[in-house]
PDB file of C-alpha atoms in Angstrom:
ATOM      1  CA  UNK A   1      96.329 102.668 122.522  1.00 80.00           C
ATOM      2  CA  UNK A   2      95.874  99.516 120.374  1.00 87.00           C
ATOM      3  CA  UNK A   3      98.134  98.594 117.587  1.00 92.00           C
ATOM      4  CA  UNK A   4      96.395  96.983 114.109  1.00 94.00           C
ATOM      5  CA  UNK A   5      98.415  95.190 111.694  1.00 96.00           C
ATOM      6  CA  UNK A   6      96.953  94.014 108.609  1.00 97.00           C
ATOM      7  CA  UNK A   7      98.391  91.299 105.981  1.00 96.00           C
ATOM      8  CA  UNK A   8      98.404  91.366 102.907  1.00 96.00           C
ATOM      9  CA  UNK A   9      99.932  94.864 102.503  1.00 94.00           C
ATOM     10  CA  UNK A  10      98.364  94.890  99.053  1.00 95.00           C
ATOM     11  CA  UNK A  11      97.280  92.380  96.788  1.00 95.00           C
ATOM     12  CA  UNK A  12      96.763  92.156  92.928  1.00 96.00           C
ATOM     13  CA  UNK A  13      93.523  89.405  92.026  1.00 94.00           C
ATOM     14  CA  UNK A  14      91.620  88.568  88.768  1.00 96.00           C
ATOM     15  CA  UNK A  15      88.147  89.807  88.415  1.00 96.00           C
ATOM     16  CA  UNK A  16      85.508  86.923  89.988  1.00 96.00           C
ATOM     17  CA  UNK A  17      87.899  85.455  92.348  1.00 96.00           C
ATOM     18  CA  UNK A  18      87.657  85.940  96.476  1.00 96.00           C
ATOM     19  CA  UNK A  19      89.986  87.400  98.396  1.00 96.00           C
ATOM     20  CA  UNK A  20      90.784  87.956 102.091  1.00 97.00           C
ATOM     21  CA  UNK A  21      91.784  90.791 104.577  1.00 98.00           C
ATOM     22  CA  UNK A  22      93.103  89.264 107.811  1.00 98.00           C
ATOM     23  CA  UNK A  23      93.439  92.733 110.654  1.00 97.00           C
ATOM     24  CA  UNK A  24      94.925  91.560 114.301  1.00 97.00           C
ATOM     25  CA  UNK A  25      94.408  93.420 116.817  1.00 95.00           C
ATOM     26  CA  UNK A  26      97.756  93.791 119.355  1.00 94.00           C
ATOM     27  CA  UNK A  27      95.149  93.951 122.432  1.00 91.00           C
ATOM     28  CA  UNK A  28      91.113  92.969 122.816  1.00 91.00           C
ATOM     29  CA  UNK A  29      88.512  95.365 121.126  1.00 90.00           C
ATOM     30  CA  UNK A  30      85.283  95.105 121.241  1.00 86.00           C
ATOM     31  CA  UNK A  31      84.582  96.852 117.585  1.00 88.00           C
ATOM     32  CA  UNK A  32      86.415  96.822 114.793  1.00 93.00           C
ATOM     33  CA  UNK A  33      85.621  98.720 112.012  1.00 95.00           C
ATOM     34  CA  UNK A  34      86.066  98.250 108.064  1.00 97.00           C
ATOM     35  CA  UNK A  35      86.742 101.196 105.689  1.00 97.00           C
ATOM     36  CA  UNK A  36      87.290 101.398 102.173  1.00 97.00           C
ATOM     37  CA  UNK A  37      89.353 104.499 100.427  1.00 95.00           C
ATOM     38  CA  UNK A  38      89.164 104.609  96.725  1.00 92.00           C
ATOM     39  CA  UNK A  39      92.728 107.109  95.727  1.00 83.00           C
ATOM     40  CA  UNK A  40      92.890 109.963  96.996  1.00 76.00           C
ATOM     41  CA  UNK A  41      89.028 109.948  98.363  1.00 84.00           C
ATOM     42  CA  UNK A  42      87.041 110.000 101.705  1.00 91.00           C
ATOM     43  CA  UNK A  43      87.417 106.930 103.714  1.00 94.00           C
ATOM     44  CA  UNK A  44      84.122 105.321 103.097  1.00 95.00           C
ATOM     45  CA  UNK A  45      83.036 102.781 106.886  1.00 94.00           C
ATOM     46  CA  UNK A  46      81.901  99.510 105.538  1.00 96.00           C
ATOM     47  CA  UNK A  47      80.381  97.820 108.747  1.00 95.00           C
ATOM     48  CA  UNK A  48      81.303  97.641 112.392  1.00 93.00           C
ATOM     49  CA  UNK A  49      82.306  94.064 113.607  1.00 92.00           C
ATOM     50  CA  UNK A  50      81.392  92.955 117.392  1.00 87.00           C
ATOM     51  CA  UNK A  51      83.213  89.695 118.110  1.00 83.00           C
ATOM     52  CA  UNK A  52      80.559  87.307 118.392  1.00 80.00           C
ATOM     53  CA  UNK A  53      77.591  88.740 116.496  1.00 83.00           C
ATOM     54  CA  UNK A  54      76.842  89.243 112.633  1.00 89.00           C
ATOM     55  CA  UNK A  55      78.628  92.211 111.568  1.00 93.00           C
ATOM     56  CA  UNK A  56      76.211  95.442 110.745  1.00 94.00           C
ATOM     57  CA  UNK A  57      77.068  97.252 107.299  1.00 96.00           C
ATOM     58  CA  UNK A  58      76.553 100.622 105.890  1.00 94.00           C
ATOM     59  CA  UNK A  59      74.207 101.340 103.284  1.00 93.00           C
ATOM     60  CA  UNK A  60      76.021 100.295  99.735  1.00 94.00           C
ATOM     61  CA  UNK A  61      77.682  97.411 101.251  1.00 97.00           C
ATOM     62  CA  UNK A  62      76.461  93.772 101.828  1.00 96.00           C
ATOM     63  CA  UNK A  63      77.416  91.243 103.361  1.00 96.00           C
ATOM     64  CA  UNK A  64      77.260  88.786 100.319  1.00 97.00           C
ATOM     65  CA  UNK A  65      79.904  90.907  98.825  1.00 97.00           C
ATOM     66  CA  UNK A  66      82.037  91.590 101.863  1.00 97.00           C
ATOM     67  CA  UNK A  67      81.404  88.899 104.495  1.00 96.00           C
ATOM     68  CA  UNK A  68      82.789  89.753 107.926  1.00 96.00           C
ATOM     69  CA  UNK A  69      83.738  87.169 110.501  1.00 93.00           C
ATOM     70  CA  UNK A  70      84.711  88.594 114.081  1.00 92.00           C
ATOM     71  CA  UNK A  71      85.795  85.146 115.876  1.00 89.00           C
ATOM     72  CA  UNK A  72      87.849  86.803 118.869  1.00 90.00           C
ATOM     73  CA  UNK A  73      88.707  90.566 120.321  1.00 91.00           C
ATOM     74  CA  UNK A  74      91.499  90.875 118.648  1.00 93.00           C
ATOM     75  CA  UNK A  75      91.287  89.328 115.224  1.00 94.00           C
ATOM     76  CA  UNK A  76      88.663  90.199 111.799  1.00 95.00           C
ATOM     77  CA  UNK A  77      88.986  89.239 108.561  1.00 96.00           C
ATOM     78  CA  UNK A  78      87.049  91.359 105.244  1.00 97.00           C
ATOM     79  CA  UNK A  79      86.585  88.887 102.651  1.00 97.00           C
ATOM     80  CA  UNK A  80      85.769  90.281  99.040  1.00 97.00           C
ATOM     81  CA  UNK A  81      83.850  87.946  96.166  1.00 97.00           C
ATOM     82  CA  UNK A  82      83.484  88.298  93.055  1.00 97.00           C
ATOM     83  CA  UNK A  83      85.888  90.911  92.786  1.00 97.00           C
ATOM     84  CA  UNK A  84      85.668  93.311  90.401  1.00 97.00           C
ATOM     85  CA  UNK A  85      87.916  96.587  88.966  1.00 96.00           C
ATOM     86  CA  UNK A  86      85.765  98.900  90.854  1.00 95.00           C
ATOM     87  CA  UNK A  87      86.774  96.930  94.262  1.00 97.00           C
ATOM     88  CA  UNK A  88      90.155  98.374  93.330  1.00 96.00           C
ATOM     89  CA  UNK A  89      91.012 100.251  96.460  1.00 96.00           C
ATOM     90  CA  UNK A  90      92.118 100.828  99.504  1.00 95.00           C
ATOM     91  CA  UNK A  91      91.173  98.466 102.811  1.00 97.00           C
ATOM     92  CA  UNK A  92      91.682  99.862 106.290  1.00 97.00           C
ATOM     93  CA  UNK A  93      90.338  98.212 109.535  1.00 96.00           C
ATOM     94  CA  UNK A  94      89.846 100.369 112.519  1.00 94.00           C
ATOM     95  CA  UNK A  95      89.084 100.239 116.092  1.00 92.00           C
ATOM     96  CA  UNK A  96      88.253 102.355 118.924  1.00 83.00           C
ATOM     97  CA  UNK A  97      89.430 100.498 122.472  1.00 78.00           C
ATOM     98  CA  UNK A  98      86.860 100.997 125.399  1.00 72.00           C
ATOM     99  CA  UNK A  99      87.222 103.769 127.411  1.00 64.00           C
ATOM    100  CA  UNK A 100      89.435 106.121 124.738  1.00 66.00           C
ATOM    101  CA  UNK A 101      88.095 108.686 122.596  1.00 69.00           C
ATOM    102  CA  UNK A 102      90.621 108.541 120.442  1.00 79.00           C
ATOM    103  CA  UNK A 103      89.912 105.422 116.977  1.00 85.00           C
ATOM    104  CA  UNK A 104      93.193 103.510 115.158  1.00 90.00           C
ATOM    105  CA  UNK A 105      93.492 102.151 112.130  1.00 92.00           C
ATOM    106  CA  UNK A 106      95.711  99.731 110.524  1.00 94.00           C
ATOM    107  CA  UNK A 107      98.047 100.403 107.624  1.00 94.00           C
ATOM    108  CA  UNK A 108      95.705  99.444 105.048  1.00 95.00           C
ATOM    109  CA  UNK A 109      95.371  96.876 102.102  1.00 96.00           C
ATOM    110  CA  UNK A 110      95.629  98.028  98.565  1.00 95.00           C
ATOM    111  CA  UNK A 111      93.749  96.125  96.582  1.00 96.00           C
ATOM    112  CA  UNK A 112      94.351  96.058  92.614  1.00 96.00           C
ATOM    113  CA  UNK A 113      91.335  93.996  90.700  1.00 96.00           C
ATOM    114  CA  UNK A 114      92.349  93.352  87.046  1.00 95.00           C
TER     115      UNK A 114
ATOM    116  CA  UNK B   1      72.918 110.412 108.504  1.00 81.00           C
ATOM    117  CA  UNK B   2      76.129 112.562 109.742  1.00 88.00           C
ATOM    118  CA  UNK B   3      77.389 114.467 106.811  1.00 92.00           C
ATOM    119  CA  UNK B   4      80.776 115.923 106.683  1.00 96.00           C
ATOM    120  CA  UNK B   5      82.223 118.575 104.104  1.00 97.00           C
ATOM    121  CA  UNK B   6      85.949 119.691 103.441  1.00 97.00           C
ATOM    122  CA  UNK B   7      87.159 122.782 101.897  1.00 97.00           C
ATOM    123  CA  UNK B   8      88.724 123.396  99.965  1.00 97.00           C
ATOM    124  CA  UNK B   9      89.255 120.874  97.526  1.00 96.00           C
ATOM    125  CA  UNK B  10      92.461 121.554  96.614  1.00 96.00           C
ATOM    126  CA  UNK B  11      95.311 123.917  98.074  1.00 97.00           C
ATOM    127  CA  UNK B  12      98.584 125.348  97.156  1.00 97.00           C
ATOM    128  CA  UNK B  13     100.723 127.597  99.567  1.00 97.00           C
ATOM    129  CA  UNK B  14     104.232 128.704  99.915  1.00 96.00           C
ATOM    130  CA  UNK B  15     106.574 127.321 102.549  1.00 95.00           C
ATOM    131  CA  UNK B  16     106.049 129.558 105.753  1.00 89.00           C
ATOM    132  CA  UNK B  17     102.610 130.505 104.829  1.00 93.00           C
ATOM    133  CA  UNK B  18      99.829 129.388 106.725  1.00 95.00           C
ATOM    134  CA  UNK B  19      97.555 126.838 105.976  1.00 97.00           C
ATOM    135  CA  UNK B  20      94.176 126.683 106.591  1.00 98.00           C
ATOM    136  CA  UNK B  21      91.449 124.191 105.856  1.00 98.00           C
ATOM    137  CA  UNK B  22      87.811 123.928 106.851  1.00 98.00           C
ATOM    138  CA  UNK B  23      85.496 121.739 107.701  1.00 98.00           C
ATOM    139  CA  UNK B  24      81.734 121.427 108.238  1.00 98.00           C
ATOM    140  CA  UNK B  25      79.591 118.713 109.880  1.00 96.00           C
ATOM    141  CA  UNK B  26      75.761 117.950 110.117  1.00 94.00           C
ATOM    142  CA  UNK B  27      74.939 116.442 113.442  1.00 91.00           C
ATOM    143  CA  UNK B  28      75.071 119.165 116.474  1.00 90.00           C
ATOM    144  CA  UNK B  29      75.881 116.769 118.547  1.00 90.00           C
ATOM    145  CA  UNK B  30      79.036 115.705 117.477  1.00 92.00           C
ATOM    146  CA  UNK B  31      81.677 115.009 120.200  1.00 89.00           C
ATOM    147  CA  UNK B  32      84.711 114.132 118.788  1.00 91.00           C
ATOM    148  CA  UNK B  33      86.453 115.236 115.627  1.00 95.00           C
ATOM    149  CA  UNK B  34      89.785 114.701 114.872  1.00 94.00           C
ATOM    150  CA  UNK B  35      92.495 115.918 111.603  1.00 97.00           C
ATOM    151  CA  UNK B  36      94.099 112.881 109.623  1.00 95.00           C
ATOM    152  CA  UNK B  37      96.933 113.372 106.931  1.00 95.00           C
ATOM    153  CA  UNK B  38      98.195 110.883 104.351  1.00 92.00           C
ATOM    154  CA  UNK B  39     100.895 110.325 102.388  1.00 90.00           C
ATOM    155  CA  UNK B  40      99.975 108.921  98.862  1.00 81.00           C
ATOM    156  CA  UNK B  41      97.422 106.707  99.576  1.00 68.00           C
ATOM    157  CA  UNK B  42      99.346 105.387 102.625  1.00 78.00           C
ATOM    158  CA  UNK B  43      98.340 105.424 106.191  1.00 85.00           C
ATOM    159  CA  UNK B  44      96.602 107.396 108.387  1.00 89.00           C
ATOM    160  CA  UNK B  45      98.772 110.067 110.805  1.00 90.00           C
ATOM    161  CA  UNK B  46      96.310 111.210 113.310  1.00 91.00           C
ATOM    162  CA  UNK B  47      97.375 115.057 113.999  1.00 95.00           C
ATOM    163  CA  UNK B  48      95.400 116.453 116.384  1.00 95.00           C
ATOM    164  CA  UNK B  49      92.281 115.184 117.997  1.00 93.00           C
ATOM    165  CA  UNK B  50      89.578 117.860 119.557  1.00 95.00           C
ATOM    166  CA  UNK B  51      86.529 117.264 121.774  1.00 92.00           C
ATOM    167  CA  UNK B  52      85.489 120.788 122.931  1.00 93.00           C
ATOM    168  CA  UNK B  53      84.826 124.043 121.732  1.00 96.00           C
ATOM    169  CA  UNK B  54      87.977 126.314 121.228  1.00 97.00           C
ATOM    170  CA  UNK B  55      91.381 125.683 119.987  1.00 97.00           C
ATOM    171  CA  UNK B  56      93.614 122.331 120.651  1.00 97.00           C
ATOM    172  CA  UNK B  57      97.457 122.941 119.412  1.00 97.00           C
ATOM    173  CA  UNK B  58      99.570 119.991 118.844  1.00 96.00           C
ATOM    174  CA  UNK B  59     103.382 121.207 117.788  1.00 97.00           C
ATOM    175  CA  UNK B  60     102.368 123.004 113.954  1.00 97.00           C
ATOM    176  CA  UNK B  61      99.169 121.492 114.115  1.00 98.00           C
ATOM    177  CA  UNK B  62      96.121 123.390 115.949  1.00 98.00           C
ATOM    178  CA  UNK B  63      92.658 122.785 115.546  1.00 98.00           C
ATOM    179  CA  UNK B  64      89.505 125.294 116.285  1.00 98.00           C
ATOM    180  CA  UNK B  65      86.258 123.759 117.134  1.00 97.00           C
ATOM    181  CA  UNK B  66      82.650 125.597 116.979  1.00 97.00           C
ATOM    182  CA  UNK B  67      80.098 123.727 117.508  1.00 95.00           C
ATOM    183  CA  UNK B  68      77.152 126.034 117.051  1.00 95.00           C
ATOM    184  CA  UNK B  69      78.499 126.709 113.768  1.00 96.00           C
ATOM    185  CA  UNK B  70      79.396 123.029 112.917  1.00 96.00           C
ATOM    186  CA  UNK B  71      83.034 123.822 112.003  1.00 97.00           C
ATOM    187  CA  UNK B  72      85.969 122.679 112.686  1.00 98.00           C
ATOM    188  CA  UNK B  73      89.492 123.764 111.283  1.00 98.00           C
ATOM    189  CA  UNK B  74      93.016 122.865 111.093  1.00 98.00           C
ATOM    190  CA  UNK B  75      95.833 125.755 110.771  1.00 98.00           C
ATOM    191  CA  UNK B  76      98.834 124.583 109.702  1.00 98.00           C
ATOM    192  CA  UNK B  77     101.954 126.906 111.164  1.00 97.00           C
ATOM    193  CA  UNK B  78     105.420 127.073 108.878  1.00 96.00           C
ATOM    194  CA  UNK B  79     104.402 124.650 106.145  1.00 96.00           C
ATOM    195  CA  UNK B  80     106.917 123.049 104.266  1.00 96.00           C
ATOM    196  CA  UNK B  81     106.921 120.359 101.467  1.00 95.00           C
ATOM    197  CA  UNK B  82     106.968 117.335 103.453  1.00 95.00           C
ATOM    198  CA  UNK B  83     103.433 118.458 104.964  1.00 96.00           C
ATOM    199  CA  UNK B  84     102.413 117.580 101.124  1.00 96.00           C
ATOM    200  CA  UNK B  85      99.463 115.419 101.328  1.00 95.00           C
ATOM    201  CA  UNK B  86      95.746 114.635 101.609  1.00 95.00           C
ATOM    202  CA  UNK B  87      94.683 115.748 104.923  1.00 97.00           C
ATOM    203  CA  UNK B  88      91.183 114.332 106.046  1.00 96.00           C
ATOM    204  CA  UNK B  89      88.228 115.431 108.824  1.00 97.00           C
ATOM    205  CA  UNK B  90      86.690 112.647 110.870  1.00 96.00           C
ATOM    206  CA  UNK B  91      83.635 113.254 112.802  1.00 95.00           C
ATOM    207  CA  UNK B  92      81.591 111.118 115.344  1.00 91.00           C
ATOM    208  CA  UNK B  93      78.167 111.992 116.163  1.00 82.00           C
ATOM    209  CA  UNK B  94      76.755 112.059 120.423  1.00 73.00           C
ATOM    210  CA  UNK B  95      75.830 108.489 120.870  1.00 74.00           C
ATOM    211  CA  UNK B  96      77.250 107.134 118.001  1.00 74.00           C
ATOM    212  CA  UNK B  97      80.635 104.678 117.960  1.00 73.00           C
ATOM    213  CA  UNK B  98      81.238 105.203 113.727  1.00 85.00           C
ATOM    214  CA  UNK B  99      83.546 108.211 112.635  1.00 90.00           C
ATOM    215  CA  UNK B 100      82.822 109.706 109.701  1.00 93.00           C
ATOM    216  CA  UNK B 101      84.864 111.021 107.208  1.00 95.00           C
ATOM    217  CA  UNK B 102      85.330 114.361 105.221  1.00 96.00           C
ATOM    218  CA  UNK B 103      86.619 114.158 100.991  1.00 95.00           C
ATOM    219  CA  UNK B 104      89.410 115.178 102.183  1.00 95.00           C
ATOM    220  CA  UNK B 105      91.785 118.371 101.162  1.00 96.00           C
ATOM    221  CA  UNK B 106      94.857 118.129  99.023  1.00 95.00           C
ATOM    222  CA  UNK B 107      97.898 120.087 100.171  1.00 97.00           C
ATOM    223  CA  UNK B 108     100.665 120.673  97.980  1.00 97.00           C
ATOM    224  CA  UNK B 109     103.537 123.418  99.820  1.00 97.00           C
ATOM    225  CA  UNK B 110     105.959 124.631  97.473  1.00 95.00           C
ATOM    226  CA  UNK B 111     109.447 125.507  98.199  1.00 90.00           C
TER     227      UNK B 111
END
């Protein structure tokens, strides 16, 4: 298994400002994952992050808005800019270790955009 | 595009009753599928995690798988009010490394 910690645990920003997800990984992945959970919805994947390689997003999400880097196997970081009130939500970063069927996730970042 | 779809929406039972939420998928070739519950908007408890057709038990927990119908389920044995939560249906498609996920089902057990 492979344990994700992510920091902050939540986080409170003015609208228009950037902020940053850091999500360590306690072993190497090769994908990480980025999912966002508005309350009490579906988990919504953002884009899948390969260390080394420009991170591939689902449709709704850019990578203006929510750059990606992937610098190692066991570290990614989600930026948000321009943040805005309907950002407010829940971050989780995810990953699925080669060779196990089974995906983790980290404990998520609540983010509050006022 | 995988599609998945949870049902009910909501869903109130007694303690000691059975629970028993569906779930419905698009791609056929779905491999893996696995039942999620969270606490207000707090982490993810993976509770049981099925990869074949037929029934996978974990303690309370047991999940039926049908492929051919595109539905999987999650029966909840002896609920009680700490099982109160949102509990979510994550699907991943043959071929595919992104799992999906259902709107989720809100259980409330009442004592």
């Amino acid at each position: 298994s492979v344990l994700l910690y992510q920091k902050p645990n939540r986080d409170i920003c003015q609208s228009g400002t950037s902020l940053k997800i850091q999500c360590v990984a306690d072993s190497q992945v090769v994908s990480m994952f980025w999912y966002q959970q508005f309350q009490e919805q579906s988990l919504m994947l953002m884009a899948t992050a390969n260390e080394g390689s420009e991170a591939t997003y689902e449709s709704g999400f850019t990578k203006d808005k929510f750059p990606i880097s992937r610098p190692n196997l066991t570290f990614s970081t989600l930026t948000v800019n321009n943040a805005r009130p309907g950002d407010s939500s829940i971050y989780f970063c995810s990953s699925r270790p080669g060779g196990y069927a089974e995906q983790f996730f980290g404990p998520g970042t609540r983010l509050t955009v006022l | 595009q995988q599609k998945v779809q949870q049902s009910p929406e909501s869903l109130t039972v007694s303690e000691g009753a059975m629970a028993s939420l569906n779930c419905t998928f698009s791609d056929g070739t779905s491999n893996n599928f696995r039942w999620y519950r969270q606490h207000s908007a707090k982490g993810l408890e993976v509770l049981v995690s099925i990869f074949s057709d037929g029934e996978k038990e974990e303690g309370r927990f047991t999940a039926h798988l049908n492929r051919a119908n595109l539905h999987v389920s999650l029966h909840i044995r002896e609920p009680q009010p700490s099982d109160s939560a949102v509990y979510l249906c994550a699907v991943r498609g043959g071929g595919s490394a992104k799992l999906i996920f259902g709107e989720g089902t809100k259980l409330t057990v009442s004592s």
